[in-house]
Amino acid sequence: MGIFNGDMNDDMTPRGSTEPLPLDSTLQTIHERFGITWIISDPSDSLFFYDFPKRWSTYYDPSFTPVYEPEFTDASLEEKANEICGNDNFCKFDIAATGRTEIGEATLNGGKIFEAIVNLSQPIICDPPCVHGACVSTDVCACGEGYEGSTCDSIVTTECIQNPCNGGDCQYHAGSYICTCLPGLTGDFCEENIPTTTVDDADNVGLAVGLTVGILIPLVIVTMIAVIVLVLVIVRHKRSKKESERKYTDQQEMKQVPKNVYN
């Protein structure tokens, strides 16, 4: 309901009129002078969808007159409603319409929950507002490119003109600026050189690595050969010793054979 132009004062403008109703109009005035003017008589004008078998005509009743204020026929029920609802007319209306206080209490509690949710989702508003930026927290503006100041109302004109980026690209950002440095430079203002390795240094490193590998590989091979030779010598020596011991044993046995025979 309304024109949705940001001005609530003209929301209740009757069809065919340019004079809106006052915001403090009674419910009856709003219904009779505003609501009825927007009633439709052609089903094709309806913005709603209806579950079969219901249709637009099921709900179309131009003679309907709503209950504008809670109407109690039971004084004791009205007293209970006032105690429970206070100034909440929605709560009172439901009790009057149903005769059940628990219905009114549910309406009252539902309204409180809804209000709490709305309060939790309140938009952040800066006062004064951010002219060229966004309000990121109460009274704190994040300025758009090229603007600065507490409300982003001042044009940034000096920082990038002074070439603070040591020849790099200067870009406005959030009320200040950032530098995109040239190749080989770094730092907030591109004031630091990035260490580089020259071609000669790379050649020297490659030469040193090559020499080291060239020395280590033959050394490893020689060491392996020496170890293998040493192992072979030790094995051969052990075999030779065992062979000598076996021959000596055989000779001793041969010497003892004749003596045994003659005896």
Tab-separated table of C-alpha atoms in Angstrom:
chain	number	residue	atom	x	y	z
A	1	MET	CA	0.000	0.000	0.000
A	2	GLY	CA	1.366	3.393	-0.932
A	3	ILE	CA	3.353	5.072	-3.671
A	4	PHE	CA	6.761	3.845	-2.444
A	5	ASN	CA	8.509	7.129	-3.093
A	6	GLY	CA	10.066	7.426	0.351
A	7	ASP	CA	7.388	9.882	1.534
A	8	MET	CA	4.812	8.235	3.811
A	9	ASN	CA	2.671	11.370	3.887
A	10	ASP	CA	1.171	10.629	0.458
A	11	ASP	CA	0.721	6.873	0.923
A	12	MET	CA	-3.036	7.061	1.535
A	13	THR	CA	-3.996	8.839	-1.652
A	14	PRO	CA	-7.462	7.783	-2.927
A	15	ARG	CA	-7.783	6.619	-6.515
A	16	GLY	CA	-8.454	9.519	-8.858
A	17	SER	CA	-7.300	12.088	-6.279
A	18	THR	CA	-4.087	13.963	-5.589
A	19	GLU	CA	-4.961	14.787	-1.998
A	20	PRO	CA	-3.815	12.113	0.460
A	21	LEU	CA	-5.623	11.382	3.707
A	22	PRO	CA	-3.965	12.550	6.925
A	23	LEU	CA	-1.887	9.848	8.607
A	24	ASP	CA	-3.944	10.186	11.793
A	25	SER	CA	-7.236	9.411	10.026
A	26	THR	CA	-9.596	7.003	11.772
A	27	LEU	CA	-9.906	3.425	10.569
A	28	GLN	CA	-13.386	4.122	9.289
A	29	THR	CA	-12.197	7.140	7.293
A	30	ILE	CA	-9.324	5.141	5.824
A	31	HIS	CA	-11.675	2.351	4.754
A	32	GLU	CA	-14.423	4.519	3.309
A	33	ARG	CA	-12.369	7.261	1.659
A	34	PHE	CA	-9.242	5.347	0.683
A	35	GLY	CA	-9.665	1.566	0.736
A	36	ILE	CA	-12.990	1.428	-1.122
A	37	THR	CA	-11.630	3.624	-3.949
A	38	TRP	CA	-9.069	0.938	-4.797
A	39	ILE	CA	-11.528	-1.965	-4.918
A	40	ILE	CA	-11.485	-3.787	-8.274
A	41	SER	CA	-14.491	-4.958	-10.281
A	42	ASP	CA	-12.607	-6.798	-13.039
A	43	PRO	CA	-10.993	-10.154	-12.116
A	44	SER	CA	-8.167	-9.523	-14.597
A	45	ASP	CA	-7.016	-6.611	-12.440
A	46	SER	CA	-6.368	-8.856	-9.454
A	47	LEU	CA	-2.743	-9.393	-8.406
A	48	PHE	CA	-3.554	-12.511	-6.383
A	49	PHE	CA	-3.727	-16.212	-7.176
A	50	TYR	CA	-6.534	-18.329	-5.768
A	51	ASP	CA	-6.598	-22.024	-4.894
A	52	PHE	CA	-9.279	-23.944	-6.774
A	53	PRO	CA	-12.234	-23.935	-6.375
A	54	LYS	CA	-11.963	-20.462	-4.864
A	55	ARG	CA	-11.689	-17.484	-7.156
A	56	TRP	CA	-11.702	-13.709	-7.146
A	57	SER	CA	-15.488	-13.583	-6.717
A	58	THR	CA	-15.207	-15.673	-3.533
A	59	TYR	CA	-13.667	-12.700	-1.767
A	60	TYR	CA	-15.286	-9.842	-3.678
A	61	ASP	CA	-17.846	-8.115	-1.447
A	62	PRO	CA	-18.072	-4.335	-1.913
A	63	SER	CA	-20.824	-4.141	0.718
A	64	PHE	CA	-18.584	-5.528	3.469
A	65	THR	CA	-18.215	-3.247	6.485
A	66	PRO	CA	-15.384	-4.117	8.867
A	67	VAL	CA	-15.380	-3.690	12.618
A	68	TYR	CA	-13.262	-0.612	13.163
A	69	GLU	CA	-12.840	-0.751	16.922
A	70	PRO	CA	-13.117	-3.589	19.469
A	71	GLU	CA	-16.760	-3.990	20.506
A	72	PHE	CA	-17.418	-5.833	23.766
A	73	THR	CA	-20.849	-7.049	24.853
A	74	ASP	CA	-19.423	-8.542	28.059
A	75	ALA	CA	-18.150	-5.985	30.564
A	76	SER	CA	-16.058	-8.533	32.486
A	77	LEU	CA	-14.389	-9.715	29.249
A	78	GLU	CA	-13.639	-6.118	28.312
A	79	GLU	CA	-12.046	-5.565	31.730
A	80	LYS	CA	-9.845	-8.640	31.291
A	81	ALA	CA	-8.904	-7.484	27.791
A	82	ASN	CA	-7.811	-4.084	29.115
A	83	GLU	CA	-5.682	-5.782	31.782
A	84	ILE	CA	-4.030	-8.117	29.294
A	85	CYS	CA	-3.690	-5.889	26.248
A	86	GLY	CA	-3.068	-2.427	27.633
A	87	ASN	CA	-3.125	-0.104	24.616
A	88	ASP	CA	-2.725	-2.875	22.022
A	89	ASN	CA	-5.904	-2.674	19.925
A	90	PHE	CA	-5.011	-5.800	17.930
A	91	CYS	CA	-5.012	-7.807	21.139
A	92	LYS	CA	-8.317	-6.262	22.250
A	93	PHE	CA	-9.906	-6.838	18.859
A	94	ASP	CA	-9.067	-10.555	18.861
A	95	ILE	CA	-10.458	-11.011	22.362
A	96	ALA	CA	-13.641	-9.141	21.447
A	97	ALA	CA	-14.065	-11.116	18.210
A	98	THR	CA	-13.361	-14.564	19.673
A	99	GLY	CA	-14.288	-14.140	23.333
A	100	ARG	CA	-11.015	-15.898	24.252
A	101	THR	CA	-8.310	-14.082	26.188
A	102	GLU	CA	-5.595	-16.576	25.134
A	103	ILE	CA	-6.101	-15.528	21.511
A	104	GLY	CA	-5.515	-11.911	22.443
A	105	GLU	CA	-2.419	-12.833	24.472
A	106	ALA	CA	-0.996	-14.713	21.489
A	107	THR	CA	-1.569	-11.657	19.312
A	108	LEU	CA	0.085	-9.413	21.905
A	109	ASN	CA	3.144	-11.671	22.240
A	110	GLY	CA	3.432	-12.055	18.484
A	111	GLY	CA	3.490	-8.289	18.119
A	112	LYS	CA	6.240	-7.980	20.714
A	113	ILE	CA	8.350	-10.610	18.959
A	114	PHE	CA	7.863	-8.894	15.612
A	115	GLU	CA	8.855	-5.537	17.090
A	116	ALA	CA	11.988	-7.068	18.633
A	117	ILE	CA	13.004	-8.567	15.283
A	118	VAL	CA	12.489	-5.245	13.525
A	119	ASN	CA	14.603	-3.461	16.133
A	120	LEU	CA	17.415	-5.988	15.668
A	121	SER	CA	17.460	-5.331	11.938
A	122	GLN	CA	17.443	-1.547	12.115
A	123	PRO	CA	19.516	-0.034	9.302
A	124	ILE	CA	22.728	1.751	10.205
A	125	ILE	CA	22.144	5.464	9.714
A	126	CYS	CA	24.787	8.169	9.729
A	127	ASP	CA	23.713	11.628	10.797
A	128	PRO	CA	24.714	13.712	8.924
A	129	PRO	CA	24.532	11.256	6.021
A	130	CYS	CA	27.455	10.143	3.859
A	131	VAL	CA	27.281	12.342	0.760
A	132	HIS	CA	29.522	10.221	-1.485
A	133	GLY	CA	29.936	6.968	0.413
A	134	ALA	CA	28.334	4.307	2.566
A	135	CYS	CA	27.498	4.339	6.267
A	136	VAL	CA	29.385	1.363	7.761
A	137	SER	CA	28.603	2.090	11.411
A	138	THR	CA	26.967	4.869	13.359
A	139	ASP	CA	28.545	8.137	12.195
A	140	VAL	CA	31.342	6.367	10.264
A	141	CYS	CA	31.435	6.764	6.478
A	142	ALA	CA	33.388	4.744	3.925
A	143	CYS	CA	33.982	7.242	1.159
A	144	GLY	CA	33.695	6.494	-2.523
A	145	GLU	CA	36.574	6.874	-4.938
A	146	GLY	CA	37.815	10.435	-5.115
A	147	TYR	CA	36.127	11.648	-1.911
A	148	GLU	CA	37.192	12.108	1.679
A	149	GLY	CA	36.056	13.726	4.921
A	150	SER	CA	33.836	12.605	7.781
A	151	THR	CA	30.784	12.724	5.483
A	152	CYS	CA	32.633	12.080	2.195
A	153	ASP	CA	31.780	15.553	0.956
A	154	SER	CA	35.315	16.668	0.019
A	155	ILE	CA	36.955	15.854	-3.307
A	156	VAL	CA	40.429	14.323	-3.081
A	157	THR	CA	42.628	16.478	-5.301
A	158	THR	CA	46.183	16.367	-3.977
A	159	GLU	CA	47.445	12.895	-3.051
A	160	CYS	CA	47.600	11.261	-6.474
A	161	ILE	CA	48.556	14.518	-8.191
A	162	GLN	CA	51.717	14.555	-6.068
A	163	ASN	CA	52.685	11.123	-7.483
A	164	PRO	CA	53.214	9.375	-4.139
A	165	CYS	CA	53.631	5.960	-5.768
A	166	ASN	CA	57.148	6.446	-7.195
A	167	GLY	CA	55.938	6.262	-10.780
A	168	GLY	CA	53.341	3.569	-10.087
A	169	ASP	CA	49.574	3.767	-10.515
A	170	CYS	CA	47.772	5.813	-7.808
A	171	GLN	CA	44.119	4.896	-7.207
A	172	TYR	CA	41.648	6.534	-4.838
A	173	HIS	CA	40.149	4.085	-2.357
A	174	ALA	CA	37.872	4.574	0.682
A	175	GLY	CA	38.787	8.225	1.117
A	176	SER	CA	42.503	7.612	0.653
A	177	TYR	CA	44.581	5.986	-2.078
A	178	ILE	CA	46.508	2.817	-2.817
A	179	CYS	CA	49.562	2.290	-5.006
A	180	THR	CA	50.019	-0.278	-7.756
A	181	CYS	CA	53.791	-0.443	-8.091
A	182	LEU	CA	55.962	-0.752	-11.177
A	183	PRO	CA	57.761	-4.091	-11.691
A	184	GLY	CA	60.651	-4.446	-9.267
A	185	LEU	CA	59.173	-2.117	-6.619
A	186	THR	CA	57.105	-2.775	-3.508
A	187	GLY	CA	55.904	-1.040	-0.320
A	188	ASP	CA	52.973	1.234	0.499
A	189	PHE	CA	54.499	3.966	-1.657
A	190	CYS	CA	56.545	1.700	-3.976
A	191	GLU	CA	59.675	2.886	-2.193
A	192	GLU	CA	61.390	-0.508	-1.818
A	193	ASN	CA	63.303	-2.472	-4.445
A	194	ILE	CA	62.523	-6.157	-4.796
A	195	PRO	CA	65.817	-8.142	-4.653
A	196	THR	CA	66.514	-9.809	-7.989
A	197	THR	CA	69.028	-12.415	-9.205
A	198	THR	CA	71.095	-11.287	-12.218
A	199	VAL	CA	72.044	-13.517	-15.142
A	200	ASP	CA	75.713	-13.576	-14.053
A	201	ASP	CA	74.741	-14.628	-10.544
A	202	ALA	CA	72.573	-17.373	-11.953
A	203	ASP	CA	75.455	-18.571	-14.147
A	204	ASN	CA	77.814	-18.570	-11.176
A	205	VAL	CA	75.341	-20.542	-9.117
A	206	GLY	CA	74.927	-23.057	-11.919
A	207	LEU	CA	78.693	-23.385	-12.317
A	208	ALA	CA	79.185	-23.955	-8.602
A	209	VAL	CA	76.481	-26.588	-8.547
A	210	GLY	CA	77.986	-28.297	-11.582
A	211	LEU	CA	81.471	-28.387	-10.061
A	212	THR	CA	80.128	-29.742	-6.795
A	213	VAL	CA	78.221	-32.497	-8.548
A	214	GLY	CA	81.224	-33.252	-10.763
A	215	ILE	CA	83.439	-33.749	-7.709
A	216	LEU	CA	80.973	-35.642	-5.560
A	217	ILE	CA	79.956	-38.251	-8.130
A	218	PRO	CA	83.514	-39.596	-8.819
A	219	LEU	CA	84.263	-39.486	-5.101
A	220	VAL	CA	81.203	-41.573	-4.349
A	221	ILE	CA	82.106	-44.066	-7.084
A	222	VAL	CA	85.701	-44.440	-5.823
A	223	THR	CA	84.464	-44.917	-2.278
A	224	MET	CA	82.020	-47.617	-3.359
A	225	ILE	CA	84.755	-49.455	-5.310
A	226	ALA	CA	87.101	-49.295	-2.322
A	227	VAL	CA	84.431	-50.717	-0.043
A	228	ILE	CA	83.696	-53.551	-2.477
A	229	VAL	CA	87.415	-54.416	-2.810
A	230	LEU	CA	87.842	-54.376	0.951
A	231	VAL	CA	84.901	-56.731	1.401
A	232	LEU	CA	86.299	-59.120	-1.226
A	233	VAL	CA	89.731	-59.140	0.434
A	234	ILE	CA	88.222	-59.902	3.825
A	235	VAL	CA	86.085	-62.716	2.408
A	236	ARG	CA	89.041	-64.234	0.526
A	237	HIS	CA	91.230	-64.028	3.597
A	238	LYS	CA	88.629	-65.867	5.687
A	239	ARG	CA	88.288	-68.570	3.033
A	240	SER	CA	92.079	-69.002	2.815
A	241	LYS	CA	92.348	-69.331	6.580
A	242	LYS	CA	89.620	-71.966	6.689
A	243	GLU	CA	91.326	-73.909	3.876
A	244	SER	CA	94.658	-73.888	5.719
A	245	GLU	CA	93.004	-75.101	8.892
A	246	ARG	CA	91.280	-77.917	7.010
A	247	LYS	CA	94.560	-79.098	5.400
A	248	TYR	CA	96.330	-79.077	8.733
A	249	THR	CA	93.586	-81.175	10.267
A	250	ASP	CA	93.789	-83.709	7.439
A	251	GLN	CA	97.564	-84.021	7.836
A	252	GLN	CA	97.231	-84.723	11.512
A	253	GLU	CA	94.701	-87.435	10.902
A	254	MET	CA	96.962	-89.069	8.294
A	255	LYS	CA	99.867	-89.210	10.725
A	256	GLN	CA	97.796	-91.033	13.297
A	257	VAL	CA	96.570	-93.816	10.991
A	258	PRO	CA	99.808	-95.992	10.790
A	259	LYS	CA	100.338	-95.962	14.484
A	260	ASN	CA	96.934	-97.365	15.067
A	261	VAL	CA	97.496	-100.081	12.456
A	262	TYR	CA	100.801	-101.412	13.909
A	263	ASN	CA	99.479	-101.376	17.397
